[in-house]
Coordinates of C-alpha atoms in Angstrom, one line a residue:
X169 CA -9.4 33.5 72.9
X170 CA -11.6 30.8 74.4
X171 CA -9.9 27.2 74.5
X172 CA -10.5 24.0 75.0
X173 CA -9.2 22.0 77.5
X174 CA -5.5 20.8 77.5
X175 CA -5.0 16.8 77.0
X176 CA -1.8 17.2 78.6
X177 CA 2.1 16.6 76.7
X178 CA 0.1 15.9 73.2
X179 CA 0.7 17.7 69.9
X180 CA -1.5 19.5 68.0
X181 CA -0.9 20.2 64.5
X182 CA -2.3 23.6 63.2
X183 CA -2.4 23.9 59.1
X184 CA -4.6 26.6 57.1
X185 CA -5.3 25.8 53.4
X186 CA -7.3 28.2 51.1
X187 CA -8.4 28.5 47.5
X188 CA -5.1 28.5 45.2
X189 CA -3.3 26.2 46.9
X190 CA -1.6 23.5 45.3
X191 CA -3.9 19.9 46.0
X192 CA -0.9 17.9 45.2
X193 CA 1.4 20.0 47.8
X194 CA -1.5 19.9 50.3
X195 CA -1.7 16.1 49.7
X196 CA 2.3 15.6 50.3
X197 CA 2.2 17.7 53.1
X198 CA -0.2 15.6 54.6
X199 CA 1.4 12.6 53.9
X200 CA 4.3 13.4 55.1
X201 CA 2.8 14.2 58.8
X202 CA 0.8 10.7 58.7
X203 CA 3.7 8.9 57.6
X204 CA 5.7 10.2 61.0
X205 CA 7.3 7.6 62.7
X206 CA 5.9 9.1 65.9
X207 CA 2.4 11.0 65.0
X208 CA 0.9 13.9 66.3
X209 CA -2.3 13.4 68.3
X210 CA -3.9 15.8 66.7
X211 CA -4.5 18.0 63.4
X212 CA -6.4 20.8 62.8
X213 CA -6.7 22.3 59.9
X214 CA -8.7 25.5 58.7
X215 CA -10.1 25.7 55.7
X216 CA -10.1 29.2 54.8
X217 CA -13.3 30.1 52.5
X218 CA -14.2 28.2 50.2
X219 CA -11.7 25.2 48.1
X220 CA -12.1 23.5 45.1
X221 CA -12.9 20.1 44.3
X222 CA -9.5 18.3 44.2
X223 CA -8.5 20.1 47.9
X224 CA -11.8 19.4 49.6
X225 CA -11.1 15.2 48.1
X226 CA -7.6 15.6 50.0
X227 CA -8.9 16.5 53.1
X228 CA -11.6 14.0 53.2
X229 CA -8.8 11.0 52.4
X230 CA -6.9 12.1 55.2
X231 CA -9.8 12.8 57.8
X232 CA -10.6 9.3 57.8
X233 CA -6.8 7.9 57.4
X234 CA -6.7 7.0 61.3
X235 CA -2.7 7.0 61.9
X236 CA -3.7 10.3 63.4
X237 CA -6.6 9.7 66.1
X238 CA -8.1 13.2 65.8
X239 CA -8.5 15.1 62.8
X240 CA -10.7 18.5 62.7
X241 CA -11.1 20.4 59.7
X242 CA -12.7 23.6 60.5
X243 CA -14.3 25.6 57.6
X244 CA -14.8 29.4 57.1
X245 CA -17.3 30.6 55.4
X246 CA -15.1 33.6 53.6
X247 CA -11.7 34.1 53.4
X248 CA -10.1 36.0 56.2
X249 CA -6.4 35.6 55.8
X250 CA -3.7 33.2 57.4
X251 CA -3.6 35.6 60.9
X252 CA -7.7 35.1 61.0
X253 CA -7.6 31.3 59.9
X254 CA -4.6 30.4 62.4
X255 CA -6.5 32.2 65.4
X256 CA -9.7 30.4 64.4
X257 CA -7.6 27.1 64.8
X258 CA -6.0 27.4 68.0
X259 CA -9.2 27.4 70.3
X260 CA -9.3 24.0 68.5
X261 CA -6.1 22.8 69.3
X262 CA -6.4 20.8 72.4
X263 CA -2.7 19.1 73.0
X264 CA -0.1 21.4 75.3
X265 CA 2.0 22.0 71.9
X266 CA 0.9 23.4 69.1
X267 CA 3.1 22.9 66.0
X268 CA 2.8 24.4 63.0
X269 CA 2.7 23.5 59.5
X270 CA 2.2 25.2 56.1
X271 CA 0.2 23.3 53.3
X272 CA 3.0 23.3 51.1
X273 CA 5.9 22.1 53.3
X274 CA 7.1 18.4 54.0
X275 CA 8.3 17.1 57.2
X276 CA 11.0 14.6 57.8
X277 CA 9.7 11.3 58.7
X278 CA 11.2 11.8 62.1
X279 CA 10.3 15.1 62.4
X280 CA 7.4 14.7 65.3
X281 CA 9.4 12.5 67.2
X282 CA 12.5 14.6 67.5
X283 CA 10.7 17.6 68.6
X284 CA 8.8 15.6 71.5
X285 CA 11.6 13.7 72.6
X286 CA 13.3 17.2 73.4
X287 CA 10.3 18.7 74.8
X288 CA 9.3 15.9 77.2
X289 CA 13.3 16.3 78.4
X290 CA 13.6 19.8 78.8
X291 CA 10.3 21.4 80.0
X292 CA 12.1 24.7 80.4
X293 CA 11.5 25.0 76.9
X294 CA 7.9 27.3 75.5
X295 CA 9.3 27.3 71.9
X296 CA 11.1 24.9 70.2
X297 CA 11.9 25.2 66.2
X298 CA 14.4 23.3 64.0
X299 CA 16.1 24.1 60.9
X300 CA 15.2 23.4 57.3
X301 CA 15.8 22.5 53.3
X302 CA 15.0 25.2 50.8
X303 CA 14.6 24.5 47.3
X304 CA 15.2 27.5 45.5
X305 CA 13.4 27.2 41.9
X306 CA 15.0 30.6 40.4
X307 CA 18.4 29.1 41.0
X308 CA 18.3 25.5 40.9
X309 CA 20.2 25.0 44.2
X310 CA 19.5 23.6 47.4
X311 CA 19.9 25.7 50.8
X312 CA 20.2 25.3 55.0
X313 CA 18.1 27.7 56.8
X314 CA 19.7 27.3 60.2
X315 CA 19.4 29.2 63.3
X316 CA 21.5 29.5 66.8
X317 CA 20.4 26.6 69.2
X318 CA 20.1 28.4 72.4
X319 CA 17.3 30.5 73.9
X320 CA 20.2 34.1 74.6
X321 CA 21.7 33.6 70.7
X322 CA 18.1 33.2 69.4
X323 CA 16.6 36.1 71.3
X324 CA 19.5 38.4 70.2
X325 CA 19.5 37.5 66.4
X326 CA 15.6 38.0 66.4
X327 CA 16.5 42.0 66.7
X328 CA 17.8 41.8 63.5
X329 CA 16.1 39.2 61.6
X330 CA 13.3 36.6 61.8
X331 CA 15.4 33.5 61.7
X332 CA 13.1 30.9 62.8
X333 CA 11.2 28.3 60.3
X334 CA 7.5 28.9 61.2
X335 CA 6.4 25.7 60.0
X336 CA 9.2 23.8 61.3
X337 CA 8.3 25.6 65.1
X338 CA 6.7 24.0 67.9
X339 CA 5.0 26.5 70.8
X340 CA 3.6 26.0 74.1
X341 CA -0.1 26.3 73.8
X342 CA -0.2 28.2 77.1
X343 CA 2.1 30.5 76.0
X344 CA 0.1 30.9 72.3
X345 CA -2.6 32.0 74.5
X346 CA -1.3 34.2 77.1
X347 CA 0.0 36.6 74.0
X348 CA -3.3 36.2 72.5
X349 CA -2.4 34.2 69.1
X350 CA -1.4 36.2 66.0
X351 CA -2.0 39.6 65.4
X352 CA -2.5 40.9 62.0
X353 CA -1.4 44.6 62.2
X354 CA 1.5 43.2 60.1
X355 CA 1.4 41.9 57.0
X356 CA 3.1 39.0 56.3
X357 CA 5.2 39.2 59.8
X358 CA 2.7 37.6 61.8
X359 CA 5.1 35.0 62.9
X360 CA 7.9 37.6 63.4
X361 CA 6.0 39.6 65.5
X362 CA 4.6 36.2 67.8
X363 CA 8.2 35.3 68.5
X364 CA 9.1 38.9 69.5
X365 CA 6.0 38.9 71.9
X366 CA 6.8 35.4 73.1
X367 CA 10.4 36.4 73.8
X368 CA 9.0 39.5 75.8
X369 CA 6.4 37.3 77.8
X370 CA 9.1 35.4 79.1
X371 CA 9.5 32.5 76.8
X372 CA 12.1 29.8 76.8
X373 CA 13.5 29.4 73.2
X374 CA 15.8 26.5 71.4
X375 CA 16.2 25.2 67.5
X376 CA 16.9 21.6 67.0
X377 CA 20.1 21.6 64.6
X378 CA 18.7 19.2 62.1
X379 CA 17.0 20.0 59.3
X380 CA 13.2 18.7 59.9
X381 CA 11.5 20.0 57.0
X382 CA 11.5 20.8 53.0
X383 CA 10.0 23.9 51.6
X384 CA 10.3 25.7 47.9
X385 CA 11.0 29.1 47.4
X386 CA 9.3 30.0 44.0
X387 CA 9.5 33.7 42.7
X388 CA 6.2 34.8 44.4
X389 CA 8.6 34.0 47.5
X390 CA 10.9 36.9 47.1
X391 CA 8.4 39.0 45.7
X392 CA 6.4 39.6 48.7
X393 CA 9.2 40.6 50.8
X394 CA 9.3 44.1 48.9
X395 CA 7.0 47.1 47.7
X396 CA 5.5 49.9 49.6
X397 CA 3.3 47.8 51.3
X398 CA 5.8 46.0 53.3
X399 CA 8.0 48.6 53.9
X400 CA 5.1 50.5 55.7
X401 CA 4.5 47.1 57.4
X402 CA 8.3 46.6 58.5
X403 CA 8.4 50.1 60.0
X404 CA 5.1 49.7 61.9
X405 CA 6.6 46.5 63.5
X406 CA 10.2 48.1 63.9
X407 CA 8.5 50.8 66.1
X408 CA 6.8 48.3 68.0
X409 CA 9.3 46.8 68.9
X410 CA 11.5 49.9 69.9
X411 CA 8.6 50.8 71.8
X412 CA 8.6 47.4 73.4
X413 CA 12.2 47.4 74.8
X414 CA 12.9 45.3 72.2
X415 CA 15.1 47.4 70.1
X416 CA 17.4 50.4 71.0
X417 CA 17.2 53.8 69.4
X418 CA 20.3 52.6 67.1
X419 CA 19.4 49.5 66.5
X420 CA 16.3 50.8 65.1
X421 CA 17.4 53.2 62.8
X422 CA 19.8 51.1 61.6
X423 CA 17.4 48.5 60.8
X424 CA 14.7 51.2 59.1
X425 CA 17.4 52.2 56.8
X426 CA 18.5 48.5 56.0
X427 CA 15.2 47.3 55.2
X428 CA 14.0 50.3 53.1
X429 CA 16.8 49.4 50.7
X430 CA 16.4 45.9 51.0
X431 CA 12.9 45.8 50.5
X432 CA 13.2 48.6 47.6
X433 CA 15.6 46.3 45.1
X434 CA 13.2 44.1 42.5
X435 CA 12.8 40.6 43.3
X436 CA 15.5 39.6 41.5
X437 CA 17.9 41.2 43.5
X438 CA 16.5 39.5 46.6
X439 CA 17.1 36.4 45.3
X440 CA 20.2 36.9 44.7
X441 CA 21.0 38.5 48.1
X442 CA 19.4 35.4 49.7
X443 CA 21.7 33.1 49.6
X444 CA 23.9 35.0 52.1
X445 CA 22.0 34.5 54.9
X446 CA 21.9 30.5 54.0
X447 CA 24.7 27.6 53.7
X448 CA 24.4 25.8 50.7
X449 CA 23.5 22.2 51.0
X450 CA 23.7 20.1 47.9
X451 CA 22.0 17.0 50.5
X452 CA 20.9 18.5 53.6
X453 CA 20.1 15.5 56.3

Protein backbone atom coordinates (compact mmCIF):
# COMPACT_ATOMS: atom_id res chain seq x y z
CA UNK A 1 0.00 0.00 0.00
CA UNK A 2 1.83 2.92 -1.44
CA UNK A 3 1.50 6.27 0.61
CA UNK A 4 2.02 9.59 0.55
CA UNK A 5 4.20 11.36 2.67
CA UNK A 6 3.35 12.09 6.33
CA UNK A 7 2.66 16.03 7.19
CA UNK A 8 3.56 15.20 10.61
CA UNK A 9 0.90 15.28 14.05
CA UNK A 10 -2.17 16.26 11.47
CA UNK A 11 -5.44 14.44 11.08
CA UNK A 12 -6.80 12.92 8.27
CA UNK A 13 -10.36 12.17 8.00
CA UNK A 14 -11.23 8.97 6.03
CA UNK A 15 -15.18 8.78 5.00
CA UNK A 16 -16.68 6.40 2.09
CA UNK A 17 -20.14 7.29 0.69
CA UNK A 18 -21.89 5.15 -1.99
CA UNK A 19 -25.10 5.00 -3.90
CA UNK A 20 -28.12 4.64 -1.19
CA UNK A 21 -26.84 6.72 1.17
CA UNK A 22 -28.81 9.21 2.81
CA UNK A 23 -27.72 13.05 1.21
CA UNK A 24 -29.21 14.67 4.19
CA UNK A 25 -27.13 12.22 6.73
CA UNK A 26 -24.11 12.73 4.42
CA UNK A 27 -24.71 16.48 4.56
CA UNK A 28 -25.01 16.48 8.65
CA UNK A 29 -22.22 14.35 8.85
CA UNK A 30 -20.20 16.76 7.12
CA UNK A 31 -21.35 19.53 8.94
CA UNK A 32 -20.73 18.41 11.87
CA UNK A 33 -16.84 17.73 11.16
CA UNK A 34 -16.58 21.48 9.64
CA UNK A 35 -18.32 22.90 12.42
CA UNK A 36 -15.40 21.39 14.87
CA UNK A 37 -14.09 23.66 17.12
CA UNK A 38 -10.64 22.39 16.34
CA UNK A 39 -10.68 20.88 12.45
CA UNK A 40 -9.06 18.22 10.93
CA UNK A 41 -6.43 19.12 8.40
CA UNK A 42 -7.65 16.97 6.19
CA UNK A 43 -10.65 14.86 4.65
CA UNK A 44 -10.82 12.35 2.29
CA UNK A 45 -13.53 10.85 1.23
CA UNK A 46 -14.17 7.97 -1.42
CA UNK A 47 -16.83 7.92 -3.46
CA UNK A 48 -17.64 4.45 -4.06
CA UNK A 49 -19.19 3.97 -7.78
CA UNK A 50 -21.30 6.05 -8.92
CA UNK A 51 -23.93 8.74 -6.54
CA UNK A 52 -26.82 10.44 -7.43
CA UNK A 53 -27.42 13.97 -7.93
CA UNK A 54 -28.29 15.34 -4.38
CA UNK A 55 -24.91 13.39 -2.87
CA UNK A 56 -22.60 14.50 -5.58
CA UNK A 57 -24.27 18.58 -4.75
CA UNK A 58 -23.18 17.73 -1.00
CA UNK A 59 -19.81 16.95 -1.74
CA UNK A 60 -19.19 19.74 -3.95
CA UNK A 61 -20.63 22.37 -1.09
CA UNK A 62 -18.31 21.06 1.24
CA UNK A 63 -15.08 20.68 -1.15
CA UNK A 64 -14.97 24.24 -1.48
CA UNK A 65 -16.21 25.18 2.27
CA UNK A 66 -12.44 26.07 3.37
CA UNK A 67 -12.78 25.55 7.36
CA UNK A 68 -10.95 22.38 6.34
CA UNK A 69 -7.79 23.27 4.16
CA UNK A 70 -7.60 20.01 2.22
CA UNK A 71 -10.48 18.17 0.92
CA UNK A 72 -10.05 15.10 -1.61
CA UNK A 73 -12.78 13.26 -2.93
CA UNK A 74 -11.64 10.33 -4.62
CA UNK A 75 -14.06 8.55 -7.08
CA UNK A 76 -14.40 4.82 -8.13
CA UNK A 77 -15.50 4.00 -11.08
CA UNK A 78 -17.70 0.74 -9.67
CA UNK A 79 -18.52 -0.15 -6.53
CA UNK A 80 -16.11 -2.24 -4.53
CA UNK A 81 -17.31 -2.35 -1.03
CA UNK A 82 -16.41 -0.33 2.23
CA UNK A 83 -12.92 -2.72 2.75
CA UNK A 84 -12.03 -1.70 -1.11
CA UNK A 85 -13.15 2.02 -0.79
CA UNK A 86 -11.37 2.57 2.77
CA UNK A 87 -7.96 0.98 1.33
CA UNK A 88 -8.30 3.22 -1.76
CA UNK A 89 -8.50 6.15 0.76
CA UNK A 90 -5.73 5.69 3.00
CA UNK A 91 -2.74 6.09 0.38
CA UNK A 92 -4.49 9.41 0.31
CA UNK A 93 -4.52 10.26 3.74
CA UNK A 94 -1.39 12.24 4.41
CA UNK A 95 -1.70 13.43 8.32
CA UNK A 96 0.06 10.86 11.02
CA UNK A 97 -3.67 10.04 12.27
CA UNK A 98 -6.20 8.73 10.37
CA UNK A 99 -9.65 9.03 11.95
CA UNK A 100 -12.54 7.64 10.76
CA UNK A 101 -15.97 8.52 10.04
CA UNK A 102 -19.08 6.95 8.60
CA UNK A 103 -21.42 9.09 6.34
CA UNK A 104 -24.22 8.73 8.58
CA UNK A 105 -22.73 9.60 11.98
CA UNK A 106 -22.32 13.11 13.78
CA UNK A 107 -19.53 14.24 15.82
CA UNK A 108 -19.56 16.30 18.77
CA UNK A 109 -18.41 19.80 18.22
CA UNK A 110 -15.43 19.01 20.32
CA UNK A 111 -14.86 15.87 19.11
CA UNK A 112 -11.45 16.61 16.98
CA UNK A 113 -10.03 18.58 19.60
CA UNK A 114 -10.41 16.09 22.36
CA UNK A 115 -8.84 13.29 20.47
CA UNK A 116 -5.67 15.50 19.57
CA UNK A 117 -5.23 17.07 22.76
CA UNK A 118 -4.73 13.32 24.12
CA UNK A 119 -2.76 12.22 21.34
CA UNK A 120 -0.26 15.10 21.25
CA UNK A 121 0.14 14.26 25.28
CA UNK A 122 0.49 10.68 25.28
CA UNK A 123 2.40 9.51 22.12
CA UNK A 124 2.46 6.01 23.59
CA UNK A 125 -0.84 5.77 22.14
CA UNK A 126 -1.30 3.96 18.06
CA UNK A 127 -5.18 3.85 18.62
CA UNK A 128 -7.27 6.00 20.29
CA UNK A 129 -11.32 5.64 20.23
CA UNK A 130 -14.06 7.28 22.35
CA UNK A 131 -17.43 6.26 23.32
CA UNK A 132 -20.80 7.11 21.65
CA UNK A 133 -24.80 7.92 21.56
CA UNK A 134 -27.01 5.41 19.88
CA UNK A 135 -30.43 6.13 18.81
CA UNK A 136 -32.22 3.11 18.66
CA UNK A 137 -35.38 3.66 16.19
CA UNK A 138 -37.13 0.14 16.92
CA UNK A 139 -37.32 1.11 20.59
CA UNK A 140 -37.38 4.74 20.87
CA UNK A 141 -34.62 5.00 23.47
CA UNK A 142 -31.40 6.42 23.68
CA UNK A 143 -28.05 4.25 24.57
CA UNK A 144 -24.10 4.61 25.81
CA UNK A 145 -21.83 2.46 23.83
CA UNK A 146 -18.86 2.61 26.16
CA UNK A 147 -15.69 0.72 26.37
CA UNK A 148 -12.75 0.17 29.10
CA UNK A 149 -10.24 3.12 28.94
CA UNK A 150 -7.02 1.45 29.08
CA UNK A 151 -4.93 -0.36 26.49
CA UNK A 152 -4.76 -4.27 29.01
CA UNK A 153 -8.88 -3.95 29.65
CA UNK A 154 -9.36 -3.09 25.98
CA UNK A 155 -7.18 -5.79 24.56
CA UNK A 156 -8.84 -8.48 26.86
CA UNK A 157 -12.59 -7.50 26.09
CA UNK A 158 -11.67 -7.50 22.32
CA UNK A 159 -11.53 -11.61 22.74
CA UNK A 160 -14.91 -11.54 23.26
CA UNK A 161 -16.47 -8.71 21.55
CA UNK A 162 -15.76 -5.84 19.25
CA UNK A 163 -16.31 -2.96 21.62
CA UNK A 164 -14.83 -0.16 19.93
CA UNK A 165 -16.89 2.68 17.82
CA UNK A 166 -15.18 2.53 14.42
CA UNK A 167 -16.20 5.83 13.49
CA UNK A 168 -15.57 7.37 16.72
CA UNK A 169 -11.64 5.67 16.42
CA UNK A 170 -8.60 7.49 15.66
CA UNK A 171 -5.31 5.21 14.34
CA UNK A 172 -1.81 5.77 13.79
CA UNK A 173 -1.28 6.01 10.12
CA UNK A 174 1.97 4.03 10.49
CA UNK A 175 0.41 1.47 12.21
CA UNK A 176 -2.72 1.36 9.36
CA UNK A 177 0.04 0.61 7.10
CA UNK A 178 2.32 -1.76 8.71
CA UNK A 179 -0.93 -4.25 9.03
CA UNK A 180 -1.74 -3.45 5.50
CA UNK A 181 -5.20 -1.59 5.90
CA UNK A 182 -8.47 -3.62 5.96
CA UNK A 183 -8.87 -6.93 4.80
CA UNK A 184 -12.04 -8.11 3.41
CA UNK A 185 -12.01 -11.94 4.06
CA UNK A 186 -14.76 -10.86 6.65
CA UNK A 187 -17.75 -9.57 6.01
CA UNK A 188 -18.86 -6.93 7.87
CA UNK A 189 -15.86 -7.36 10.61
CA UNK A 190 -13.40 -5.48 8.82
CA UNK A 191 -12.93 -3.20 11.70
CA UNK A 192 -12.94 -6.15 14.26
CA UNK A 193 -10.47 -7.94 12.60
CA UNK A 194 -8.00 -4.41 12.10
CA UNK A 195 -8.13 -3.98 15.86
CA UNK A 196 -7.21 -7.62 16.55
CA UNK A 197 -4.27 -7.22 14.02
CA UNK A 198 -3.31 -3.92 15.52
CA UNK A 199 -3.35 -5.38 19.03
CA UNK A 200 -1.06 -8.26 17.69
CA UNK A 201 1.41 -5.73 15.91
CA UNK A 202 2.06 -4.27 18.99
CA UNK A 203 -0.35 -1.40 19.28
CA UNK A 204 -0.98 0.94 22.16
CA UNK A 205 -4.78 1.25 22.81
CA UNK A 206 -7.10 3.78 24.99
CA UNK A 207 -10.98 5.09 24.63
CA UNK A 208 -11.72 8.56 25.70
CA UNK A 209 -14.76 8.22 28.24
CA UNK A 210 -16.93 10.75 26.65
CA UNK A 211 -19.30 10.23 24.34
CA UNK A 212 -17.92 11.98 20.87
CA UNK A 213 -20.36 10.94 18.50
CA UNK A 214 -24.19 10.13 17.47
CA UNK A 215 -25.21 7.30 15.38
CA UNK A 216 -28.85 5.48 14.65
CA UNK A 217 -29.39 2.00 14.82
CA UNK A 218 -32.33 1.40 12.34
CA UNK A 219 -33.60 -2.33 11.71
CA UNK A 220 -31.20 -3.03 8.77
CA UNK A 221 -28.75 -2.51 11.87
CA UNK A 222 -29.57 -5.69 13.68
CA UNK A 223 -30.35 -7.47 10.71
CA UNK A 224 -26.94 -7.80 9.38
CA UNK A 225 -25.51 -9.14 12.39
CA UNK A 226 -27.27 -12.67 11.61
CA UNK A 227 -27.94 -15.37 8.77
CA UNK A 228 -25.72 -17.95 7.39
CA UNK A 229 -23.63 -15.65 5.88
CA UNK A 230 -22.20 -14.13 9.00
CA UNK A 231 -22.08 -17.01 10.92
CA UNK A 232 -19.67 -18.56 8.20
CA UNK A 233 -17.96 -15.07 8.49
CA UNK A 234 -17.63 -15.05 12.50
CA UNK A 235 -16.15 -18.57 12.43
CA UNK A 236 -13.57 -17.75 9.69
CA UNK A 237 -12.40 -14.80 11.89
CA UNK A 238 -12.78 -16.81 15.23
CA UNK A 239 -10.17 -19.35 13.74
CA UNK A 240 -8.00 -16.67 12.83
CA UNK A 241 -7.69 -15.52 15.68
CA UNK A 242 -7.19 -18.86 17.57
CA UNK A 243 -4.71 -19.37 15.10
CA UNK A 244 -3.21 -16.01 15.81
CA UNK A 245 -2.59 -16.47 19.63
CA UNK A 246 -5.32 -14.48 20.06
CA UNK A 247 -7.81 -16.81 21.41
CA UNK A 248 -7.32 -20.13 23.49
CA UNK A 249 -8.81 -23.40 22.51
CA UNK A 250 -11.69 -22.58 25.17
CA UNK A 251 -12.18 -19.42 24.54
CA UNK A 252 -12.90 -20.27 21.05
CA UNK A 253 -15.27 -22.82 21.40
CA UNK A 254 -17.07 -20.95 23.66
CA UNK A 255 -17.29 -18.12 21.50
CA UNK A 256 -18.36 -20.47 18.18
CA UNK A 257 -21.17 -21.77 20.23
CA UNK A 258 -22.27 -18.26 21.55
CA UNK A 259 -22.36 -16.58 18.31
CA UNK A 260 -24.06 -19.37 16.33
CA UNK A 261 -27.01 -18.88 18.60
CA UNK A 262 -26.79 -15.35 18.69
CA UNK A 263 -26.50 -14.82 15.21
CA UNK A 264 -29.33 -17.61 14.60
CA UNK A 265 -32.37 -15.58 16.63
CA UNK A 266 -34.40 -13.11 14.01
CA UNK A 267 -33.62 -9.62 14.20
CA UNK A 268 -35.98 -8.90 16.57
CA UNK A 269 -34.52 -10.80 19.13
CA UNK A 270 -31.22 -9.00 18.69
CA UNK A 271 -32.61 -5.97 19.31
CA UNK A 272 -33.90 -6.82 22.14
CA UNK A 273 -30.69 -8.57 23.46
CA UNK A 274 -28.90 -5.25 22.64
CA UNK A 275 -29.50 -3.30 25.10
CA UNK A 276 -27.47 -5.49 27.53
CA UNK A 277 -24.36 -4.73 26.44
CA UNK A 278 -25.32 -0.80 26.61
CA UNK A 279 -26.22 1.75 29.62
CA UNK A 280 -29.16 3.59 28.89
CA UNK A 281 -28.77 7.32 28.53
CA UNK A 282 -31.83 9.43 28.29
CA UNK A 283 -29.01 12.66 27.61
CA UNK A 284 -25.69 11.28 27.01
CA UNK A 285 -22.96 14.35 27.15
Amino acid sequence: MTALPSRGAGISVLMTTSAGDNSVSLRDSLASLFGQSSPPEQLVIVVDGPIDDNQDRVLRDFAGDGRITDVRVIRLDRNVGRVGALNAGIPHCSGEWVMRLDSDNICRPDRVALQRHYLEAHPETDVLSAWCSEFDEISGRRFLKSSPVDHDNIAAVLRWRNVLVHPATVVRRSRLLEVDGYRAEYSRMEDYDLYVRLVLAGAHFHALPKALLDVRKNKAAYTHLGGFGYVRSELRFRLFCYRAGFLSLSQFAFLVTAMIVFRMLGHRLRAALYPLVRVPAPDVS
